PDB file of C-alpha atoms in Angstrom:
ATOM      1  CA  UNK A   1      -3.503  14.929   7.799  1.00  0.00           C
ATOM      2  CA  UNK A   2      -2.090  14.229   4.832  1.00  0.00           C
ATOM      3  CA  UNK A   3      -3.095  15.083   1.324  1.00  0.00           C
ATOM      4  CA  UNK A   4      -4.900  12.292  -0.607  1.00  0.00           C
ATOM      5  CA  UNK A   5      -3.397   9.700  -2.967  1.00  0.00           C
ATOM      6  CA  UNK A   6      -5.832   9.168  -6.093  1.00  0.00           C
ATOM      7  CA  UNK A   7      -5.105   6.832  -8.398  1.00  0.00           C
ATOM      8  CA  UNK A   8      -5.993   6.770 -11.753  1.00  0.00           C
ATOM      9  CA  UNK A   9      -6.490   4.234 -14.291  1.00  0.00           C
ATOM     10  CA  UNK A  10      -6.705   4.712 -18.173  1.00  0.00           C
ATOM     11  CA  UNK A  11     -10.422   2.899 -17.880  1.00  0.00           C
ATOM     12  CA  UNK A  12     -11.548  -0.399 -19.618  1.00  0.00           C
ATOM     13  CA  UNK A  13     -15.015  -2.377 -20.047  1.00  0.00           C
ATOM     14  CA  UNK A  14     -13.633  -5.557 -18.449  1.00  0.00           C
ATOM     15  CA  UNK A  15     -15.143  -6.628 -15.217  1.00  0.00           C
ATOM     16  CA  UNK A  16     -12.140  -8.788 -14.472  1.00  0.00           C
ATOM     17  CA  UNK A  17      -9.917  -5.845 -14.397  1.00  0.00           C
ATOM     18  CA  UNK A  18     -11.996  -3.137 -12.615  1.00  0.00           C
ATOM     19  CA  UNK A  19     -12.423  -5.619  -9.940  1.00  0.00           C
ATOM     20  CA  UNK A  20      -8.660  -5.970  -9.073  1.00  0.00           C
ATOM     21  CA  UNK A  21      -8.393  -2.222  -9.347  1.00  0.00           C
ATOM     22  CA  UNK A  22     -10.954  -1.772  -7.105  1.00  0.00           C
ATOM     23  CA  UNK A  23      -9.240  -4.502  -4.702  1.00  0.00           C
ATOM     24  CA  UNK A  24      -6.094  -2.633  -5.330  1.00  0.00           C
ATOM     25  CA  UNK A  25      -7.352   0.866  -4.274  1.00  0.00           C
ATOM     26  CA  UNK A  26      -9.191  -1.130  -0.853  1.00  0.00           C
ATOM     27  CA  UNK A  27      -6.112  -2.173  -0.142  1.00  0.00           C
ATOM     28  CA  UNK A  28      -4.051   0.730  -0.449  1.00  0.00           C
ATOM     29  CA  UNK A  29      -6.872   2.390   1.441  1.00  0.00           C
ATOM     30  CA  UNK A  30      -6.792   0.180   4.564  1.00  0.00           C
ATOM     31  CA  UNK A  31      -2.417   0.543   4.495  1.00  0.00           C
ATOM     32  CA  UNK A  32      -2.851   4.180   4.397  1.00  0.00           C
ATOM     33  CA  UNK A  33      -5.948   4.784   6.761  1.00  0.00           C
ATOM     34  CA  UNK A  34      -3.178   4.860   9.710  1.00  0.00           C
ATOM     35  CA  UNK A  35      -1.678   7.532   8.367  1.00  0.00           C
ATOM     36  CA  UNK A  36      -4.520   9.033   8.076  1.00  0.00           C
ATOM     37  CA  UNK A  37      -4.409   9.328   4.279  1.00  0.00           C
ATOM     38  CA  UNK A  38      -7.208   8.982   2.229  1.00  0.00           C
ATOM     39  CA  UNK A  39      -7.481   7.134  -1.095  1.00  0.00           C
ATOM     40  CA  UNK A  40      -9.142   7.022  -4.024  1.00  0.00           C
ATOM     41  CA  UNK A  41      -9.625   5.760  -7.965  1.00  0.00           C
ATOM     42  CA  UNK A  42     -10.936   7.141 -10.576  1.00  0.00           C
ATOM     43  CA  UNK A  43     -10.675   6.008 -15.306  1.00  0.00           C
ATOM     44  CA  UNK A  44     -10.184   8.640 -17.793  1.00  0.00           C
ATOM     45  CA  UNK A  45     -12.772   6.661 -19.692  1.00  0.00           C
ATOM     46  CA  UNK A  46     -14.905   3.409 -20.093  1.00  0.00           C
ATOM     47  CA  UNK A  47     -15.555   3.043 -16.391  1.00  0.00           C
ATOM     48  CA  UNK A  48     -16.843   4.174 -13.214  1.00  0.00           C
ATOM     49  CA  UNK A  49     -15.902   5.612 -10.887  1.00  0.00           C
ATOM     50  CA  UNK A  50     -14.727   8.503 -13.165  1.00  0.00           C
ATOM     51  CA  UNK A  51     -11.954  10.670 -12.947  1.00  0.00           C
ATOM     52  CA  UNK A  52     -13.898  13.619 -12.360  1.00  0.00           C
ATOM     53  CA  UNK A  53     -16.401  11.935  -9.869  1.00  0.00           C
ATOM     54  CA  UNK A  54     -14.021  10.944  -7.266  1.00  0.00           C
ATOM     55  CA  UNK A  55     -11.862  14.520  -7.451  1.00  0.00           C
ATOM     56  CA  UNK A  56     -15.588  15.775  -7.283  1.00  0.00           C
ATOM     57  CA  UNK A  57     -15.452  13.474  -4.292  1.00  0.00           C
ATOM     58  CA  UNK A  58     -12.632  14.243  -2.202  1.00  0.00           C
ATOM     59  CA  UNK A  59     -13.216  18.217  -2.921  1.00  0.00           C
ATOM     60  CA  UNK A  60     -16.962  18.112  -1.593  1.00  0.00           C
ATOM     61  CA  UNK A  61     -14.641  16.349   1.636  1.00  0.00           C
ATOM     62  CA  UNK A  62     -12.636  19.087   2.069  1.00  0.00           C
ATOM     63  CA  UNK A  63      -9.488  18.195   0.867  1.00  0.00           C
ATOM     64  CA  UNK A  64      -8.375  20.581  -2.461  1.00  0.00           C
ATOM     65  CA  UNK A  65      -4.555  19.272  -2.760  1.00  0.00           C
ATOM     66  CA  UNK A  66      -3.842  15.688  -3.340  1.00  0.00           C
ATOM     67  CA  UNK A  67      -1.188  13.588  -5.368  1.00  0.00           C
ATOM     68  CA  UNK A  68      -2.485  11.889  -8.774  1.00  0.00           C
ATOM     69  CA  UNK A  69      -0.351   8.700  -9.143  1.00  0.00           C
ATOM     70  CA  UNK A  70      -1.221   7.012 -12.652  1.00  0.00           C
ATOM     71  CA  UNK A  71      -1.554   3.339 -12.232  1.00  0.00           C
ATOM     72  CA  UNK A  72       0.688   2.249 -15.144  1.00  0.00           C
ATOM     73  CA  UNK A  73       3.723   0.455 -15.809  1.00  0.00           C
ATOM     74  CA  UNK A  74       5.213   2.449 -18.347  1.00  0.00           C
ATOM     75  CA  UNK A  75       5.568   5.838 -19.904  1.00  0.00           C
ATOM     76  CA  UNK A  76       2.466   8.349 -18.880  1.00  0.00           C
ATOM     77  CA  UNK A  77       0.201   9.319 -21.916  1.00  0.00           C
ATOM     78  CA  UNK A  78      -0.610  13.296 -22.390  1.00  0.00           C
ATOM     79  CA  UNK A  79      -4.247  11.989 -21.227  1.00  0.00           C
ATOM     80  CA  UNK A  80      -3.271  11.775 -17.667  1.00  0.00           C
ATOM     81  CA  UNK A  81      -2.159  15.716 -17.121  1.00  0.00           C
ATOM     82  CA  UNK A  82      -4.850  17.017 -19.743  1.00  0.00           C
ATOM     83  CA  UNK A  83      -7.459  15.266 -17.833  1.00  0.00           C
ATOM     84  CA  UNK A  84      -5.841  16.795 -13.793  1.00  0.00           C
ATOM     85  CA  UNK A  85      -5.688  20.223 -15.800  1.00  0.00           C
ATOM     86  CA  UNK A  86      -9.496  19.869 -16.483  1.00  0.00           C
ATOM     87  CA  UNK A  87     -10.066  18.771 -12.662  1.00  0.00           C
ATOM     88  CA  UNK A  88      -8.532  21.726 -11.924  1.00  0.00           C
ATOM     89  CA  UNK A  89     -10.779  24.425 -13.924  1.00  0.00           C
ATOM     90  CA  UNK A  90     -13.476  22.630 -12.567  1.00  0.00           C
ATOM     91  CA  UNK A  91     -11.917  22.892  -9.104  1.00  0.00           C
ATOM     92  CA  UNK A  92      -9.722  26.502  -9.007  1.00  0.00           C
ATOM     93  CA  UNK A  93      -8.800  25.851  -5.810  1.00  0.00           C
ATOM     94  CA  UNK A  94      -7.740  21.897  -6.352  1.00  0.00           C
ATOM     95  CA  UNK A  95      -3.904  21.658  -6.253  1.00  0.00           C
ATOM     96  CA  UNK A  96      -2.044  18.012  -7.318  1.00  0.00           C
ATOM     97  CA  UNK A  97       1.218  16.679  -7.089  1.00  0.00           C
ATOM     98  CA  UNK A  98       2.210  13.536  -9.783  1.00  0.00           C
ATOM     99  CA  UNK A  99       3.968  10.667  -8.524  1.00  0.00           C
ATOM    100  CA  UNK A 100       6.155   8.253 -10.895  1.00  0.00           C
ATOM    101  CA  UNK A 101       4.523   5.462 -12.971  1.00  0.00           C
ATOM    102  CA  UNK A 102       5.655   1.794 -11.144  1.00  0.00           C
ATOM    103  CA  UNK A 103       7.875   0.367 -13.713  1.00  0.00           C
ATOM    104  CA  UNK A 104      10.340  -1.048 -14.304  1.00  0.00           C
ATOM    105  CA  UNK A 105      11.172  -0.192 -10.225  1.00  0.00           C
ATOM    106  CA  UNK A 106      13.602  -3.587  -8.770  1.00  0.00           C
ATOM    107  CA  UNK A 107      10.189  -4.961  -7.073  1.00  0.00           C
ATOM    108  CA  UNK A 108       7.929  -4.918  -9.849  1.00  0.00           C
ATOM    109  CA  UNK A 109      10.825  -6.930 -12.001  1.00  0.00           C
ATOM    110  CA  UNK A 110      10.938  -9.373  -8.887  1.00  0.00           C
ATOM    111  CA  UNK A 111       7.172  -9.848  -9.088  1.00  0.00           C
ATOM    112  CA  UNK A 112       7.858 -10.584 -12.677  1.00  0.00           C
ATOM    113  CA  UNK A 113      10.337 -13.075 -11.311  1.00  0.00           C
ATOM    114  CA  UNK A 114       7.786 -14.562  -9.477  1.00  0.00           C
ATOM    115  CA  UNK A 115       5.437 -14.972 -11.620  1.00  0.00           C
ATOM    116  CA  UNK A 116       8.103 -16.722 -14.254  1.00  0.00           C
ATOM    117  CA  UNK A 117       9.324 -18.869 -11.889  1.00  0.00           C
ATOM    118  CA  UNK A 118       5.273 -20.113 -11.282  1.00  0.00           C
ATOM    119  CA  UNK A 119       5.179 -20.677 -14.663  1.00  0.00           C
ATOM    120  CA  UNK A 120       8.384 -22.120 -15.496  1.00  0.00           C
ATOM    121  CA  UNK A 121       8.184 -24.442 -12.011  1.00  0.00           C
ATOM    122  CA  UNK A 122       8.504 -28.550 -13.326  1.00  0.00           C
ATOM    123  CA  UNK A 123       5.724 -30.628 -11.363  1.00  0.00           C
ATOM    124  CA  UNK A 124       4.751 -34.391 -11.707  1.00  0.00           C
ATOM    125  CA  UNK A 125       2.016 -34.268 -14.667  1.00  0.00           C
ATOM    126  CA  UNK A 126       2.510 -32.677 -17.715  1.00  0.00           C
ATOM    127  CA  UNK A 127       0.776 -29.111 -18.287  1.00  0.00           C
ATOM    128  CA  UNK A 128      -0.899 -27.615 -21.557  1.00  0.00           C
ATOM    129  CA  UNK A 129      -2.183 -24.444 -22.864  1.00  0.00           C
ATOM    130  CA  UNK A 130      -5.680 -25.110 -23.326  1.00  0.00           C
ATOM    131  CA  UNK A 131      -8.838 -23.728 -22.760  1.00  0.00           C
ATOM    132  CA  UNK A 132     -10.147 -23.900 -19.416  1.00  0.00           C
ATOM    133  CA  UNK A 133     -13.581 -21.932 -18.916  1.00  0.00           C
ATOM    134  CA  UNK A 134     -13.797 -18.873 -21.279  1.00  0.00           C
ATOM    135  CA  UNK A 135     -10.153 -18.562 -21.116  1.00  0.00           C
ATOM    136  CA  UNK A 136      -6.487 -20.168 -22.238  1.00  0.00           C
ATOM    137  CA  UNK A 137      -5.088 -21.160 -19.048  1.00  0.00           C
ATOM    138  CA  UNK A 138      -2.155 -23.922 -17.902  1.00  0.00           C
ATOM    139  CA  UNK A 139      -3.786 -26.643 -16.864  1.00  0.00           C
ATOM    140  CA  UNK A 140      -2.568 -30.278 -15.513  1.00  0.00           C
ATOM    141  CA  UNK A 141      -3.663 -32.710 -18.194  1.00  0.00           C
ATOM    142  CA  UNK A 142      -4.308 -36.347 -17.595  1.00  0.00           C
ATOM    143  CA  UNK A 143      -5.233 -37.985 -20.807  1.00  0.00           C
ATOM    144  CA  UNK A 144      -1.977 -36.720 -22.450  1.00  0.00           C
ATOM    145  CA  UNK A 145      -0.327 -39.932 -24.601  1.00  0.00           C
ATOM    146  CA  UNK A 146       3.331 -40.552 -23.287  1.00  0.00           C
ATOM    147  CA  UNK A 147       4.600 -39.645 -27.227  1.00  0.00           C
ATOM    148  CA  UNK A 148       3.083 -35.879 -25.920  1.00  0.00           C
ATOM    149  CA  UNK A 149       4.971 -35.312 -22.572  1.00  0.00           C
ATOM    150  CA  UNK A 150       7.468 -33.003 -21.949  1.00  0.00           C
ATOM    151  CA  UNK A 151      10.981 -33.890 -21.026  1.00  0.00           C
ATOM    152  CA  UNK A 152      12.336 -31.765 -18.092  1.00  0.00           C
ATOM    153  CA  UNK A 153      14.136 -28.462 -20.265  1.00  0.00           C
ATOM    154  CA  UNK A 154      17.127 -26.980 -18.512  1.00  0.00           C
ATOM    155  CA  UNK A 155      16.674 -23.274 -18.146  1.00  0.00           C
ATOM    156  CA  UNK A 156      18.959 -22.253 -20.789  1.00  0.00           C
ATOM    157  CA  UNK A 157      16.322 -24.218 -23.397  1.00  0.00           C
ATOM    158  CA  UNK A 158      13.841 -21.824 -22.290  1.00  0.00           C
ATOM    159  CA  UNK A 159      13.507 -18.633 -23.778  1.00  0.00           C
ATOM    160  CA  UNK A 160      11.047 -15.865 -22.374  1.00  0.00           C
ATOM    161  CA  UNK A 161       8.668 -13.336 -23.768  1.00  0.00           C
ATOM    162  CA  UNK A 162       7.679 -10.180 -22.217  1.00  0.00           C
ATOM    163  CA  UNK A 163       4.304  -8.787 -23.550  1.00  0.00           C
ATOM    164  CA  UNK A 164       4.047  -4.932 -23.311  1.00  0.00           C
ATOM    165  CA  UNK A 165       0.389  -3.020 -24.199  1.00  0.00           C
ATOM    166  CA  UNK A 166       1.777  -1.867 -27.171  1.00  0.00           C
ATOM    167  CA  UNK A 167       1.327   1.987 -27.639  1.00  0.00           C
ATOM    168  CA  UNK A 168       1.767   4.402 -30.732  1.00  0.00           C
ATOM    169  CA  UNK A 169       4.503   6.022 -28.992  1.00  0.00           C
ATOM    170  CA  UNK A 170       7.449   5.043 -29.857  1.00  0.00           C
ATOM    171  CA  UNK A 171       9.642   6.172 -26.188  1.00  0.00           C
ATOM    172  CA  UNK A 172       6.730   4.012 -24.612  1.00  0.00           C
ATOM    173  CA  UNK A 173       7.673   0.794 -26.805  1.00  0.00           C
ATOM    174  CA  UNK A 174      11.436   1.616 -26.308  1.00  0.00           C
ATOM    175  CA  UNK A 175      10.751   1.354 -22.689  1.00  0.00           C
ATOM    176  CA  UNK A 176       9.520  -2.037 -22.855  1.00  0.00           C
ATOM    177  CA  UNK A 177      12.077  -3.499 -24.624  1.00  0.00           C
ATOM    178  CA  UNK A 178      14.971  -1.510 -22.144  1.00  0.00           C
ATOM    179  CA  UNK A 179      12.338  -3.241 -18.950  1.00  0.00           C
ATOM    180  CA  UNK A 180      13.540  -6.882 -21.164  1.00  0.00           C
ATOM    181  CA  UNK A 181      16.656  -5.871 -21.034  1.00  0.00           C
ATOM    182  CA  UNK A 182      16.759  -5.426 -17.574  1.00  0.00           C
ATOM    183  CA  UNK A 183      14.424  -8.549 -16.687  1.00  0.00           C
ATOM    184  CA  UNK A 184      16.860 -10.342 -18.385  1.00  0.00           C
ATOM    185  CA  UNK A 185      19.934  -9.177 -16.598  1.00  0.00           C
ATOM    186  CA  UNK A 186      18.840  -9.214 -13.160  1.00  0.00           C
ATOM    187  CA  UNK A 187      16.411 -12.159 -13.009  1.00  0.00           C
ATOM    188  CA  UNK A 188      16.156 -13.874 -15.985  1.00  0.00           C
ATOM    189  CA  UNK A 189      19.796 -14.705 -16.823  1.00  0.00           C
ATOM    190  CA  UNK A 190      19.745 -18.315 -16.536  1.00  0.00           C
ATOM    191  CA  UNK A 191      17.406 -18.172 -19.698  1.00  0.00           C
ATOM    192  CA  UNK A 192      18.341 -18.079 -23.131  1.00  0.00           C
ATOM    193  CA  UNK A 193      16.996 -15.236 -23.917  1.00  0.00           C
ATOM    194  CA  UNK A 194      14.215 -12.637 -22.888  1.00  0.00           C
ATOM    195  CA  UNK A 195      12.352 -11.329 -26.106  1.00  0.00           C
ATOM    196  CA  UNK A 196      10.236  -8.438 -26.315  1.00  0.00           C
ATOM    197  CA  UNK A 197       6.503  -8.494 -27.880  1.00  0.00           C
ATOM    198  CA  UNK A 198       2.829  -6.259 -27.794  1.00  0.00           C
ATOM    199  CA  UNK A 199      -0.554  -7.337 -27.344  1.00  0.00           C
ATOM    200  CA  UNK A 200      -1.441  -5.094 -29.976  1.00  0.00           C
ATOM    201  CA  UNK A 201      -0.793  -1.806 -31.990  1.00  0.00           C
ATOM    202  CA  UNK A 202       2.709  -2.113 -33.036  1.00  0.00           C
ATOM    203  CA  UNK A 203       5.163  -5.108 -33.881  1.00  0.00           C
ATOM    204  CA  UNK A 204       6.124  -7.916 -32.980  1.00  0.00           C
ATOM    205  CA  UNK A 205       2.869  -9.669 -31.551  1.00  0.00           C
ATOM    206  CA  UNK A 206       2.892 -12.510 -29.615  1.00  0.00           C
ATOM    207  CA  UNK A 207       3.355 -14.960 -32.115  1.00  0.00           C
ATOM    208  CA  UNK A 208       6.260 -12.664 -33.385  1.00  0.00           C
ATOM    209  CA  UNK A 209       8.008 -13.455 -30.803  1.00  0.00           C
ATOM    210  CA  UNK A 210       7.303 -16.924 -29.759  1.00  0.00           C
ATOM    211  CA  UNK A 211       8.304 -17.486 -33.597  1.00  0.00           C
ATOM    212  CA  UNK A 212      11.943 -15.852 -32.833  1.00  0.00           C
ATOM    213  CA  UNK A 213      12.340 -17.772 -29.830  1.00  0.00           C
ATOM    214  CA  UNK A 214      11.851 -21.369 -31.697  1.00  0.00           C
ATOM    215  CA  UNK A 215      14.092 -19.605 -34.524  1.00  0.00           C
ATOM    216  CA  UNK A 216      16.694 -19.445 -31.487  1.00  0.00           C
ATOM    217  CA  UNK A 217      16.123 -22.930 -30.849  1.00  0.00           C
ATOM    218  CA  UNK A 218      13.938 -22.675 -27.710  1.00  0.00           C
ATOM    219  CA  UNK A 219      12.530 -25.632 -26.435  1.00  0.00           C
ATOM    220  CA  UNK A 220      10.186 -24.058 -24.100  1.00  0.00           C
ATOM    221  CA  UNK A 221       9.133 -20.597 -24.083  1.00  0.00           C
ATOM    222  CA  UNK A 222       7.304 -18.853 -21.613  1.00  0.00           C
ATOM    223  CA  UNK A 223       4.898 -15.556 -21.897  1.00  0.00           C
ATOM    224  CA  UNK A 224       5.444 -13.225 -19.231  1.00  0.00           C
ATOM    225  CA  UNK A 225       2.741 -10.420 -19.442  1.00  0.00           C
ATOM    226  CA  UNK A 226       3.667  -7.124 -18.406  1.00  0.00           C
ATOM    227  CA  UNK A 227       0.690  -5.922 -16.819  1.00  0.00           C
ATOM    228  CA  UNK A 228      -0.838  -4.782 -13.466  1.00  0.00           C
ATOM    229  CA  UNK A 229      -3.960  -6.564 -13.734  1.00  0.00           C
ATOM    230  CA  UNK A 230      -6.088  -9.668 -15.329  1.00  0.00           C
ATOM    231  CA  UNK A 231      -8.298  -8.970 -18.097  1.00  0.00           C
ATOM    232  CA  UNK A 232      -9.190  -8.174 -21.351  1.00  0.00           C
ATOM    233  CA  UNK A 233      -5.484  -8.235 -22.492  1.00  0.00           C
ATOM    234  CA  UNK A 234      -4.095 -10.687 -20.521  1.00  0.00           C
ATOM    235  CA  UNK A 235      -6.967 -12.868 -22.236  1.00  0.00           C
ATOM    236  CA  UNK A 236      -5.540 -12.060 -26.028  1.00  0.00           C
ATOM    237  CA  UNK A 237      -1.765 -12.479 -24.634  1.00  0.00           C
ATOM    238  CA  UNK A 238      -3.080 -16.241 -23.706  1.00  0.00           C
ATOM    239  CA  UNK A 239      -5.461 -16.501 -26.872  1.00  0.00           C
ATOM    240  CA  UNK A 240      -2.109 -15.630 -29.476  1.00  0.00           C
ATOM    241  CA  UNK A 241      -0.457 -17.772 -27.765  1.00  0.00           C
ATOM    242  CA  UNK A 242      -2.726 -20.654 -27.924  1.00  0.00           C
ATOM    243  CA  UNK A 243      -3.167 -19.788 -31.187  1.00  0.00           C
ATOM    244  CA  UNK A 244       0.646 -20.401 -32.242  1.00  0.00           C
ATOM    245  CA  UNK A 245       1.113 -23.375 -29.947  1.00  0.00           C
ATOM    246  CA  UNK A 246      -1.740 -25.357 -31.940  1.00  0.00           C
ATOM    247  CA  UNK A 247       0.893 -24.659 -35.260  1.00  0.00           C
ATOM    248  CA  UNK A 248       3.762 -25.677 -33.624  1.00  0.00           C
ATOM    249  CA  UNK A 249       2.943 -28.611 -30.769  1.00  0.00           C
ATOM    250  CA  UNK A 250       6.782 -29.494 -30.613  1.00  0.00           C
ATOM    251  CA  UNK A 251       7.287 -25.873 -28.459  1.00  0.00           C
ATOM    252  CA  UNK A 252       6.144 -26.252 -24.760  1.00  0.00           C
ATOM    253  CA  UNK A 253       4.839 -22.539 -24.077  1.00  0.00           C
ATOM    254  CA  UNK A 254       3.624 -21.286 -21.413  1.00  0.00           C
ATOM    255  CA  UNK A 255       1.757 -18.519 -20.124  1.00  0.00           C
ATOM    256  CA  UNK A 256       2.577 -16.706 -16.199  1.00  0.00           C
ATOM    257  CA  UNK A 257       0.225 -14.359 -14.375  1.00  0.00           C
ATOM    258  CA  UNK A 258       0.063 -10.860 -14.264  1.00  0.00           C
ATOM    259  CA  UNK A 259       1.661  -8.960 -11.394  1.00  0.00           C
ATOM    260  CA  UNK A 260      -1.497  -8.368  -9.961  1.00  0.00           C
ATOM    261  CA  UNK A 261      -3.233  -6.753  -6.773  1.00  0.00           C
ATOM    262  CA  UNK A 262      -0.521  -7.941  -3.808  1.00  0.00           C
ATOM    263  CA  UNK A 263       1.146  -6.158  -1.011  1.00  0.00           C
ATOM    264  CA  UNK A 264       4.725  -5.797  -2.813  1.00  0.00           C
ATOM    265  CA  UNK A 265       3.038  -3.402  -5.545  1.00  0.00           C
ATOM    266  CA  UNK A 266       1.396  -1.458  -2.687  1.00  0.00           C
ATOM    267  CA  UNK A 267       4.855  -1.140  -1.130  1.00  0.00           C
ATOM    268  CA  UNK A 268       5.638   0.964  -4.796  1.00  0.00           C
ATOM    269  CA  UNK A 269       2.613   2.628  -4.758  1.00  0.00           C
ATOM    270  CA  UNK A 270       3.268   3.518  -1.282  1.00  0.00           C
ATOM    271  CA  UNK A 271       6.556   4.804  -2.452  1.00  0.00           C
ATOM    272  CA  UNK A 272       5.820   6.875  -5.361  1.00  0.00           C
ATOM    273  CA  UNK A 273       3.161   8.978  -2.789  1.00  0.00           C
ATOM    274  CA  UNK A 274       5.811   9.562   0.090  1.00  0.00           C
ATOM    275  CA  UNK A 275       8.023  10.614  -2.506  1.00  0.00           C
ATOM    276  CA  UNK A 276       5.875  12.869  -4.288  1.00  0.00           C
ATOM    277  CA  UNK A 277       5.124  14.613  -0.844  1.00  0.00           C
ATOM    278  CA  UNK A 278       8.760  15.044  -0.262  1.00  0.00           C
ATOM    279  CA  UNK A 279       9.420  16.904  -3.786  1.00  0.00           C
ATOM    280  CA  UNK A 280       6.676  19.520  -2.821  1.00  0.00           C
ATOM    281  CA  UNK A 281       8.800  22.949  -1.093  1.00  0.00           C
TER     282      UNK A 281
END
């Protein structure tokens, strides 16, 4: 049998976002099940099941080496290992292997592809960023004047913006901008440009860039979040983005999905555990 994979997630208060992780680990659970692999999920903080409650977990089950795979896109925070080193007084006889973070590997930037071309797809009726429920969503819009549509904009009219977390480590912003880079080169080319923005901590915010895309000369300019799951922060990239398209109505923006749970990003997954297992002597 092989040694668990637990993944762990940095923990947030959001229901909408604990719910996809929790479809995520299901599904990575039902892949790996005939491989007899077991999986699990545990947060550093803010939400069950803890960290420490599903290592307690998978000890009391008899397994005392698995490999800890932080769910994140980017750079790994000193949380993650300070938080397996505690496991492991708790546990002496627990032993863990890390696997990579998932970005930017090729098939996360082609689910980022995806998810800009959803956005960035023309269709008959115009489309708006407006609220829809609790939360700024596209939406088809009906009552639109004629004045207000549209035109068709060629690709190289549209500009994109990539949204990072935003962290007070500076490698971990770098990295966001080199994953534009690279989203730019290898899927986004046709576009004039792929700018790089945070939902929060450090500069620019979203309105920082939308406002350097228009600068550009953008006609359209679409927000492409770089995140695993819907929630909390994929709610303020939409809401600073509403916020500076209702100051500037003559910029179509638009706002794509999150990668979200899917098979493709359990392929990765997937792929960071084998590899893990074949680094151990």
């Amino acid at each position: 049998m092989k040694p668990p994979l637990l993944l762990i997630g940095q923990g947030s208060q959001d229901d909408a976002y604990a719910a996809e992780f929790g479809r995520f680990v299901h599904r990575l659970r039902c892949r790996l099940d005939q491989t007899g692999a077991d999986v699990s999920g545990g947060y550093l903080e803010r939400a069950t099941p803890r960290l420490s409650d599903s290592v307690a977990s998978l000890v009391a089950r008899g397994h005392h080496r698995l490999v800890a795979l932080p769910l994140s896109l980017s750079r790994v925070s000193d949380d993650f290992p300070a938080a397996m080193a505690r496991e492991q007084q708790r546990h002496p006889t627990l032993m863990y292997d890390y696997g990579r973070p998932l970005g930017p590997d090729p098939r996360v930037l082609a689910l980022l592809a995806e998810r800009l071309n959803d956005a960035a797809t023309e269709i008959s009726r115009p489309r708006a960023l407006e609220l829809a429920g609790a939360r700024p969503r596209l939406r088809a819009v009906d009552s639109l004047p004629a004045e207000d549509y549209h035109a068709h904009v060629e690709p190289g009219d549209t500009a994109v913006v990539l949204v990072g977390e935003g962290s007070t480590d500076a490698a971990a912003n770098a990295e966001i901008h080199r994953v534009s880079r690279l989203f730019w080169e290898t899927h986004a080319y046709d576009f004039m440009t792929v700018e790089t923005a945070f939902v929060s901590v450090t500069p620019p915010g979203v309105p920082g860039g939308l406002e350097r895309c228009r600068r550009l000369g953008a006609k359209r300019v679409i927000v492409v979040p770089y995140l695993l799951f819907a929630g909390g922060l994929l709610e303020r990239v939409w809401a600073q983005a509403l916020a500076y398209g209702a100051g500037h109505p003559d910029l179509d923006i638009r706002c794509a999905e999150v990668i979200g749970d899917c098979e493709t990003l359990a392929d990765v997954v997937i792929d960071r555990y084998e590899e893990a297992l074949q680094l151990v002597p």
